[in-house]
């Protein structure tokens, strides 16, 4: 459709109406997050491969900012290879994603880099060490995708596991709140189900910066939304993650807290011990110190990534003048 508008504009110019179209754009910057994977089917990869190829054929710049990639299948892989061929710079958010891209790349391997999620440095504050555990308040951030995109195990057990975590937290005399971290409304269904079952408050906020600030105020966050975990970790708040793709494991590994990922192999008794451990003030503060150090390192990596993008845009566009 974008290409069609560009063609029409070449015959019947619309610039005098103030209308811009794809022909006026010099740079395509993609930040899909997690669209290019077999879990979402072939359509996102196929559509973007056509778009990126068209941009490249018009000597425009294509940049993919940090995001997760893969796993791919035989249907998607050719489209991913075409995206790589058409891109000037691609940033994978984690090592698994970078390897997934490298495995299907036909050329431009040198254009694939590793960089952390760009929201890590947005709205980040200095660490908050706890002096008292009297206000024991934790957040549960649900994700509907655990019920329709993840493994059969999580489809059958996700609500049960969250229920166990809530019960364990309440036995530690903690206040549990449900925080909705998506705008689609899907996660709200899960939150309402848990709210009715346990009589918990549900928090919804439209402002992502306010949401990040709110998540940083909890003793810890139990989450299945990737960016809710990023929001907490980057503000030195401990997390427990239940995830439906490799991006969750890789995120916690990057922040040196891999032991706080709950997977299918972890027995419920161990999960309860893991949850209970974060109510210990000393343990919680030690983790906060680790997260603060790592978040600062990721912020530096973030700036380096943007500098690389800026340098490439400046050099390429200057050469085209």
mmCIF file of C-alpha atoms in Angstrom:
data_model
loop_
_atom_site.group_PDB
_atom_site.id
_atom_site.type_symbol
_atom_site.label_atom_id
_atom_site.label_comp_id
_atom_site.label_asym_id
_atom_site.label_seq_id
_atom_site.Cartn_x
_atom_site.Cartn_y
_atom_site.Cartn_z
ATOM 1 C CA UNK A 1 0.000 0.000 0.000
ATOM 2 C CA UNK A 2 2.863 2.394 0.817
ATOM 3 C CA UNK A 3 4.485 1.587 -2.521
ATOM 4 C CA UNK A 4 1.173 2.186 -4.306
ATOM 5 C CA UNK A 5 0.825 5.648 -2.735
ATOM 6 C CA UNK A 6 4.374 6.463 -3.829
ATOM 7 C CA UNK A 7 3.536 5.424 -7.403
ATOM 8 C CA UNK A 8 0.344 7.527 -7.445
ATOM 9 C CA UNK A 9 2.268 10.491 -6.062
ATOM 10 C CA UNK A 10 4.782 10.207 -8.918
ATOM 11 C CA UNK A 11 1.898 10.742 -11.375
ATOM 12 C CA UNK A 12 -0.318 13.103 -9.368
ATOM 13 C CA UNK A 13 1.923 15.004 -6.921
ATOM 14 C CA UNK A 14 0.308 15.555 -3.515
ATOM 15 C CA UNK A 15 3.072 17.687 -1.969
ATOM 16 C CA UNK A 16 1.103 20.873 -2.467
ATOM 17 C CA UNK A 17 -1.471 19.390 -0.052
ATOM 18 C CA UNK A 18 1.241 18.853 2.555
ATOM 19 C CA UNK A 19 1.004 15.067 2.232
ATOM 20 C CA UNK A 20 4.163 13.030 2.724
ATOM 21 C CA UNK A 21 4.594 9.485 1.500
ATOM 22 C CA UNK A 22 7.173 6.729 1.419
ATOM 23 C CA UNK A 23 9.161 8.422 -1.384
ATOM 24 C CA UNK A 24 9.924 11.355 0.935
ATOM 25 C CA UNK A 25 11.478 9.124 3.607
ATOM 26 C CA UNK A 26 15.267 8.729 3.690
ATOM 27 C CA UNK A 27 15.579 6.254 6.558
ATOM 28 C CA UNK A 28 13.520 3.291 7.750
ATOM 29 C CA UNK A 29 14.127 2.572 11.459
ATOM 30 C CA UNK A 30 12.384 -0.515 12.769
ATOM 31 C CA UNK A 31 11.770 -1.273 16.437
ATOM 32 C CA UNK A 32 9.271 -4.111 16.315
ATOM 33 C CA UNK A 33 10.377 -5.636 19.610
ATOM 34 C CA UNK A 34 9.573 -9.254 18.840
ATOM 35 C CA UNK A 35 7.804 -9.674 15.508
ATOM 36 C CA UNK A 36 10.275 -11.774 13.518
ATOM 37 C CA UNK A 37 9.843 -15.308 14.836
ATOM 38 C CA UNK A 38 8.024 -18.516 13.986
ATOM 39 C CA UNK A 39 5.856 -17.893 17.066
ATOM 40 C CA UNK A 40 4.078 -15.056 15.211
ATOM 41 C CA UNK A 41 3.868 -16.789 11.835
ATOM 42 C CA UNK A 42 5.340 -15.751 8.491
ATOM 43 C CA UNK A 43 3.360 -12.544 7.802
ATOM 44 C CA UNK A 44 5.424 -9.989 9.853
ATOM 45 C CA UNK A 45 8.720 -11.280 8.410
ATOM 46 C CA UNK A 46 7.364 -11.481 4.864
ATOM 47 C CA UNK A 47 5.817 -7.982 4.963
ATOM 48 C CA UNK A 48 8.919 -6.352 6.402
ATOM 49 C CA UNK A 49 11.247 -8.134 3.974
ATOM 50 C CA UNK A 50 9.288 -6.624 1.050
ATOM 51 C CA UNK A 51 9.332 -3.172 2.654
ATOM 52 C CA UNK A 52 13.043 -3.257 3.579
ATOM 53 C CA UNK A 53 13.953 -4.523 0.090
ATOM 54 C CA UNK A 54 11.964 -1.695 -1.512
ATOM 55 C CA UNK A 55 13.719 0.901 0.666
ATOM 56 C CA UNK A 56 17.125 -0.518 -0.192
ATOM 57 C CA UNK A 57 16.305 -0.574 -3.911
ATOM 58 C CA UNK A 58 15.658 3.182 -3.640
ATOM 59 C CA UNK A 59 19.058 3.716 -1.912
ATOM 60 C CA UNK A 60 17.417 4.467 1.417
ATOM 61 C CA UNK A 61 18.858 3.461 4.801
ATOM 62 C CA UNK A 62 17.381 0.568 6.787
ATOM 63 C CA UNK A 63 18.181 0.222 10.505
ATOM 64 C CA UNK A 64 16.751 -2.318 12.951
ATOM 65 C CA UNK A 65 17.104 -1.135 16.548
ATOM 66 C CA UNK A 66 17.565 -3.689 19.384
ATOM 67 C CA UNK A 67 14.948 -6.414 19.421
ATOM 68 C CA UNK A 68 14.582 -10.188 19.730
ATOM 69 C CA UNK A 69 14.797 -12.476 16.687
ATOM 70 C CA UNK A 70 13.807 -16.098 16.195
ATOM 71 C CA UNK A 71 13.469 -18.937 16.380
ATOM 72 C CA UNK A 72 12.867 -19.177 12.643
ATOM 73 C CA UNK A 73 11.542 -22.011 10.505
ATOM 74 C CA UNK A 74 12.034 -22.925 6.839
ATOM 75 C CA UNK A 75 9.126 -20.696 5.797
ATOM 76 C CA UNK A 76 10.413 -17.589 7.585
ATOM 77 C CA UNK A 77 14.190 -17.983 7.121
ATOM 78 C CA UNK A 78 14.313 -16.751 3.462
ATOM 79 C CA UNK A 79 12.470 -13.566 4.459
ATOM 80 C CA UNK A 80 14.863 -12.986 7.378
ATOM 81 C CA UNK A 81 17.822 -13.479 5.034
ATOM 82 C CA UNK A 82 16.312 -10.886 2.684
ATOM 83 C CA UNK A 83 15.827 -8.457 5.604
ATOM 84 C CA UNK A 84 19.485 -8.877 6.575
ATOM 85 C CA UNK A 85 20.555 -8.319 2.960
ATOM 86 C CA UNK A 86 18.505 -5.101 2.851
ATOM 87 C CA UNK A 87 19.610 -3.659 6.208
ATOM 88 C CA UNK A 88 22.495 -1.311 6.922
ATOM 89 C CA UNK A 89 22.519 -2.052 10.659
ATOM 90 C CA UNK A 90 20.754 -4.732 12.707
ATOM 91 C CA UNK A 91 20.925 -4.848 16.499
ATOM 92 C CA UNK A 92 19.963 -8.043 18.284
ATOM 93 C CA UNK A 93 18.921 -7.636 21.901
ATOM 94 C CA UNK A 94 20.565 -10.854 23.085
ATOM 95 C CA UNK A 95 23.100 -13.516 22.076
ATOM 96 C CA UNK A 96 20.476 -16.115 21.083
ATOM 97 C CA UNK A 97 18.813 -13.607 18.730
ATOM 98 C CA UNK A 98 22.171 -12.669 17.200
ATOM 99 C CA UNK A 99 22.995 -16.349 16.605
ATOM 100 C CA UNK A 100 19.557 -16.908 15.060
ATOM 101 C CA UNK A 101 20.247 -14.097 12.581
ATOM 102 C CA UNK A 102 23.778 -15.299 11.823
ATOM 103 C CA UNK A 103 22.509 -18.805 11.092
ATOM 104 C CA UNK A 104 20.279 -17.615 8.217
ATOM 105 C CA UNK A 105 22.357 -14.675 6.933
ATOM 106 C CA UNK A 106 23.497 -14.990 3.323
ATOM 107 C CA UNK A 107 25.547 -11.783 3.472
ATOM 108 C CA UNK A 108 25.941 -8.618 5.589
ATOM 109 C CA UNK A 109 27.011 -10.646 8.635
ATOM 110 C CA UNK A 110 29.207 -7.712 9.631
ATOM 111 C CA UNK A 111 26.097 -5.508 9.936
ATOM 112 C CA UNK A 112 24.650 -7.561 12.817
ATOM 113 C CA UNK A 113 25.489 -6.249 16.298
ATOM 114 C CA UNK A 114 24.541 -6.874 19.914
ATOM 115 C CA UNK A 115 22.935 -4.085 21.986
ATOM 116 C CA UNK A 116 20.556 -3.943 24.972
ATOM 117 C CA UNK A 117 16.929 -2.862 24.875
ATOM 118 C CA UNK A 118 16.657 0.909 24.353
ATOM 119 C CA UNK A 119 14.190 1.409 27.222
ATOM 120 C CA UNK A 120 16.816 0.411 29.812
ATOM 121 C CA UNK A 121 18.172 3.958 30.062
ATOM 122 C CA UNK A 122 14.800 5.722 29.716
ATOM 123 C CA UNK A 123 13.484 7.032 33.034
ATOM 124 C CA UNK A 124 16.214 5.247 34.980
ATOM 125 C CA UNK A 125 16.898 6.365 38.567
ATOM 126 C CA UNK A 126 19.635 5.534 41.074
ATOM 127 C CA UNK A 127 19.250 2.374 43.130
ATOM 128 C CA UNK A 128 17.054 2.308 46.187
ATOM 129 C CA UNK A 129 18.448 0.180 49.005
ATOM 130 C CA UNK A 130 15.859 -0.928 51.526
ATOM 131 C CA UNK A 131 16.158 0.049 55.181
ATOM 132 C CA UNK A 132 12.987 -1.651 56.318
ATOM 133 C CA UNK A 133 10.849 -4.493 55.018
ATOM 134 C CA UNK A 134 7.739 -3.388 56.931
ATOM 135 C CA UNK A 135 6.029 -2.208 53.723
ATOM 136 C CA UNK A 136 6.165 -5.507 51.876
ATOM 137 C CA UNK A 137 4.457 -4.809 48.570
ATOM 138 C CA UNK A 138 5.028 -6.797 45.371
ATOM 139 C CA UNK A 139 3.694 -6.528 41.812
ATOM 140 C CA UNK A 140 2.431 -9.297 39.556
ATOM 141 C CA UNK A 141 2.552 -8.349 35.850
ATOM 142 C CA UNK A 142 0.620 -10.969 33.807
ATOM 143 C CA UNK A 143 0.892 -11.668 30.087
ATOM 144 C CA UNK A 144 -1.911 -13.247 28.056
ATOM 145 C CA UNK A 145 0.705 -14.546 25.575
ATOM 146 C CA UNK A 146 1.675 -17.157 28.168
ATOM 147 C CA UNK A 147 -1.731 -18.713 27.481
ATOM 148 C CA UNK A 148 -1.705 -18.633 23.678
ATOM 149 C CA UNK A 149 1.917 -18.395 22.424
ATOM 150 C CA UNK A 150 3.950 -20.380 24.920
ATOM 151 C CA UNK A 151 4.429 -24.104 25.509
ATOM 152 C CA UNK A 152 1.607 -26.490 26.372
ATOM 153 C CA UNK A 153 2.977 -26.620 29.916
ATOM 154 C CA UNK A 154 2.491 -22.898 30.482
ATOM 155 C CA UNK A 155 -0.882 -22.827 28.743
ATOM 156 C CA UNK A 156 -2.074 -25.363 31.294
ATOM 157 C CA UNK A 157 -0.174 -24.166 34.382
ATOM 158 C CA UNK A 158 0.423 -20.410 34.107
ATOM 159 C CA UNK A 159 -2.554 -19.256 36.201
ATOM 160 C CA UNK A 160 -1.808 -21.966 38.764
ATOM 161 C CA UNK A 161 1.831 -20.837 39.096
ATOM 162 C CA UNK A 162 0.843 -17.193 39.528
ATOM 163 C CA UNK A 163 -1.692 -18.287 42.144
ATOM 164 C CA UNK A 164 1.039 -20.167 44.023
ATOM 165 C CA UNK A 165 3.278 -17.072 43.953
ATOM 166 C CA UNK A 166 0.441 -14.885 45.277
ATOM 167 C CA UNK A 167 -0.297 -17.373 48.068
ATOM 168 C CA UNK A 168 3.406 -17.605 49.002
ATOM 169 C CA UNK A 169 3.675 -13.803 49.079
ATOM 170 C CA UNK A 170 0.586 -13.449 51.227
ATOM 171 C CA UNK A 171 1.952 -16.078 53.640
ATOM 172 C CA UNK A 172 4.974 -13.743 53.942
ATOM 173 C CA UNK A 173 2.493 -11.011 54.965
ATOM 174 C CA UNK A 174 3.010 -9.091 51.718
ATOM 175 C CA UNK A 175 0.541 -6.927 49.834
ATOM 176 C CA UNK A 176 0.185 -8.129 46.231
ATOM 177 C CA UNK A 177 -0.946 -5.834 43.415
ATOM 178 C CA UNK A 178 -1.670 -6.689 39.790
ATOM 179 C CA UNK A 179 -0.088 -4.285 37.289
ATOM 180 C CA UNK A 180 -1.294 -4.251 33.675
ATOM 181 C CA UNK A 181 1.589 -3.480 31.306
ATOM 182 C CA UNK A 182 0.010 -3.631 27.844
ATOM 183 C CA UNK A 183 -2.501 -1.472 26.000
ATOM 184 C CA UNK A 184 -4.355 -4.223 24.110
ATOM 185 C CA UNK A 185 -6.577 -5.233 27.004
ATOM 186 C CA UNK A 186 -5.559 -8.901 26.768
ATOM 187 C CA UNK A 187 -3.523 -8.862 29.980
ATOM 188 C CA UNK A 188 -6.407 -7.214 31.812
ATOM 189 C CA UNK A 189 -8.404 -10.439 31.393
ATOM 190 C CA UNK A 190 -5.733 -12.392 33.279
ATOM 191 C CA UNK A 191 -5.439 -9.668 35.918
ATOM 192 C CA UNK A 192 -9.204 -9.653 36.518
ATOM 193 C CA UNK A 193 -9.263 -13.435 36.880
ATOM 194 C CA UNK A 194 -6.565 -13.292 39.571
ATOM 195 C CA UNK A 195 -8.153 -10.222 41.165
ATOM 196 C CA UNK A 196 -11.486 -12.009 41.590
ATOM 197 C CA UNK A 197 -9.783 -15.118 42.960
ATOM 198 C CA UNK A 198 -7.625 -13.332 45.558
ATOM 199 C CA UNK A 199 -9.299 -9.937 46.007
ATOM 200 C CA UNK A 200 -6.291 -7.984 44.688
ATOM 201 C CA UNK A 201 -6.032 -4.409 43.379
ATOM 202 C CA UNK A 202 -5.494 -3.925 39.631
ATOM 203 C CA UNK A 203 -3.320 -1.003 38.518
ATOM 204 C CA UNK A 204 -3.557 0.388 34.959
ATOM 205 C CA UNK A 205 -1.444 3.323 33.765
ATOM 206 C CA UNK A 206 -1.163 4.790 30.256
ATOM 207 C CA UNK A 207 2.075 6.723 30.859
ATOM 208 C CA UNK A 208 5.031 4.299 30.386
ATOM 209 C CA UNK A 209 7.421 6.520 32.376
ATOM 210 C CA UNK A 210 5.019 6.653 35.308
ATOM 211 C CA UNK A 211 4.546 2.905 35.023
ATOM 212 C CA UNK A 212 8.312 2.387 35.148
ATOM 213 C CA UNK A 213 8.515 4.572 38.245
ATOM 214 C CA UNK A 214 5.671 2.665 39.920
ATOM 215 C CA UNK A 215 7.308 -0.706 39.244
ATOM 216 C CA UNK A 216 10.555 0.497 40.812
ATOM 217 C CA UNK A 217 8.780 1.086 44.135
ATOM 218 C CA UNK A 218 7.940 -2.563 44.798
ATOM 219 C CA UNK A 219 9.947 -4.942 46.980
ATOM 220 C CA UNK A 220 10.145 -7.086 43.829
ATOM 221 C CA UNK A 221 8.228 -7.657 40.598
ATOM 222 C CA UNK A 222 6.913 -10.980 39.288
ATOM 223 C CA UNK A 223 6.489 -10.521 35.560
ATOM 224 C CA UNK A 224 5.778 -12.110 32.221
ATOM 225 C CA UNK A 225 5.836 -8.853 30.253
ATOM 226 C CA UNK A 226 9.333 -8.247 28.894
ATOM 227 C CA UNK A 227 9.334 -4.472 29.262
ATOM 228 C CA UNK A 228 7.881 -4.632 32.762
ATOM 229 C CA UNK A 229 10.910 -6.731 33.693
ATOM 230 C CA UNK A 230 13.231 -4.259 31.924
ATOM 231 C CA UNK A 231 11.553 -1.379 33.797
ATOM 232 C CA UNK A 232 12.127 -3.056 37.150
ATOM 233 C CA UNK A 233 15.643 -4.360 36.483
ATOM 234 C CA UNK A 234 16.937 -1.074 35.078
ATOM 235 C CA UNK A 235 15.759 0.641 38.266
ATOM 236 C CA UNK A 236 17.468 -1.983 40.452
ATOM 237 C CA UNK A 237 14.256 -3.711 41.525
ATOM 238 C CA UNK A 238 14.556 -7.522 41.801
ATOM 239 C CA UNK A 239 12.318 -9.644 39.578
ATOM 240 C CA UNK A 240 11.024 -13.153 39.134
ATOM 241 C CA UNK A 241 10.292 -13.933 35.488
ATOM 242 C CA UNK A 242 7.918 -16.398 33.856
ATOM 243 C CA UNK A 243 8.495 -16.103 30.109
ATOM 244 C CA UNK A 244 7.340 -17.565 26.816
ATOM 245 C CA UNK A 245 10.512 -17.068 24.740
ATOM 246 C CA UNK A 246 14.307 -16.969 24.992
ATOM 247 C CA UNK A 247 14.247 -13.194 25.454
ATOM 248 C CA UNK A 248 13.307 -13.571 29.138
ATOM 249 C CA UNK A 249 16.167 -15.969 29.926
ATOM 250 C CA UNK A 250 18.615 -13.732 28.072
ATOM 251 C CA UNK A 251 17.422 -10.557 29.811
ATOM 252 C CA UNK A 252 17.928 -12.037 33.275
ATOM 253 C CA UNK A 253 21.299 -13.470 32.223
ATOM 254 C CA UNK A 254 22.373 -9.982 31.065
ATOM 255 C CA UNK A 255 21.509 -8.617 34.512
ATOM 256 C CA UNK A 256 23.294 -11.526 36.243
ATOM 257 C CA UNK A 257 20.136 -12.836 37.943
ATOM 258 C CA UNK A 258 19.462 -15.976 35.875
ATOM 259 C CA UNK A 259 18.417 -17.929 38.954
ATOM 260 C CA UNK A 260 15.196 -15.900 39.115
ATOM 261 C CA UNK A 261 13.686 -17.284 35.898
ATOM 262 C CA UNK A 262 10.906 -19.796 36.544
ATOM 263 C CA UNK A 263 10.847 -22.507 33.898
ATOM 264 C CA UNK A 264 9.073 -25.801 33.432
ATOM 265 C CA UNK A 265 11.865 -27.763 35.134
ATOM 266 C CA UNK A 266 11.682 -25.809 38.394
ATOM 267 C CA UNK A 267 9.641 -27.695 41.031
ATOM 268 C CA UNK A 268 6.947 -25.671 42.798
ATOM 269 C CA UNK A 269 8.691 -26.089 46.152
ATOM 270 C CA UNK A 270 11.832 -24.461 44.699
ATOM 271 C CA UNK A 271 9.722 -21.697 43.184
ATOM 272 C CA UNK A 272 8.210 -20.931 46.593
ATOM 273 C CA UNK A 273 11.688 -20.802 48.156
ATOM 274 C CA UNK A 274 12.809 -18.445 45.388
ATOM 275 C CA UNK A 275 9.862 -16.113 46.045
ATOM 276 C CA UNK A 276 10.394 -16.228 49.806
ATOM 277 C CA UNK A 277 14.113 -15.438 49.445
ATOM 278 C CA UNK A 278 13.315 -11.975 48.056
ATOM 279 C CA UNK A 279 11.518 -11.043 51.275
ATOM 280 C CA UNK A 280 14.888 -11.245 53.030
ATOM 281 C CA UNK A 281 16.174 -7.678 53.279
ATOM 282 C CA UNK A 282 19.869 -8.571 52.941
ATOM 283 C CA UNK A 283 19.278 -10.794 49.906
ATOM 284 C CA UNK A 284 17.069 -8.173 48.279
ATOM 285 C CA UNK A 285 19.637 -5.397 48.780
ATOM 286 C CA UNK A 286 22.518 -7.515 47.454
ATOM 287 C CA UNK A 287 20.530 -8.111 44.276
ATOM 288 C CA UNK A 288 19.747 -4.382 44.003
ATOM 289 C CA UNK A 289 23.464 -3.577 44.097
ATOM 290 C CA UNK A 290 24.161 -6.083 41.297
ATOM 291 C CA UNK A 291 21.305 -4.667 39.204
ATOM 292 C CA UNK A 292 22.502 -1.079 39.661
ATOM 293 C CA UNK A 293 25.995 -1.966 38.423
ATOM 294 C CA UNK A 294 24.652 -3.874 35.420
ATOM 295 C CA UNK A 295 22.091 -1.199 34.508
ATOM 296 C CA UNK A 296 24.843 1.426 34.311
ATOM 297 C CA UNK A 297 26.861 -0.841 32.010
ATOM 298 C CA UNK A 298 23.809 -1.372 29.774
ATOM 299 C CA UNK A 299 23.244 2.381 29.645
ATOM 300 C CA UNK A 300 26.774 2.834 28.277
ATOM 301 C CA UNK A 301 26.171 0.087 25.683
ATOM 302 C CA UNK A 302 22.926 1.831 24.749
ATOM 303 C CA UNK A 303 24.710 5.127 24.074
ATOM 304 C CA UNK A 304 27.348 3.338 21.986
ATOM 305 C CA UNK A 305 24.604 1.778 19.861
ATOM 306 C CA UNK A 306 22.944 5.148 19.188
ATOM 307 C CA UNK A 307 26.317 6.677 18.352
ATOM 308 C CA UNK A 308 26.916 3.907 15.805
ATOM 309 C CA UNK A 309 23.500 4.566 14.237
ATOM 310 C CA UNK A 310 24.068 8.334 14.229
ATOM 311 C CA UNK A 311 27.515 7.984 12.667
ATOM 312 C CA UNK A 312 26.182 5.694 9.922
ATOM 313 C CA UNK A 313 23.266 8.008 9.105
ATOM 314 C CA UNK A 314 25.486 11.083 9.027
ATOM 315 C CA UNK A 315 28.152 9.450 6.846
ATOM 316 C CA UNK A 316 25.724 7.791 4.416
ATOM 317 C CA UNK A 317 23.431 10.778 3.956
ATOM 318 C CA UNK A 318 26.399 13.158 3.551
ATOM 319 C CA UNK A 319 27.790 10.912 0.817
ATOM 320 C CA UNK A 320 24.458 10.915 -1.006
ATOM 321 C CA UNK A 321 24.292 14.719 -1.202
#
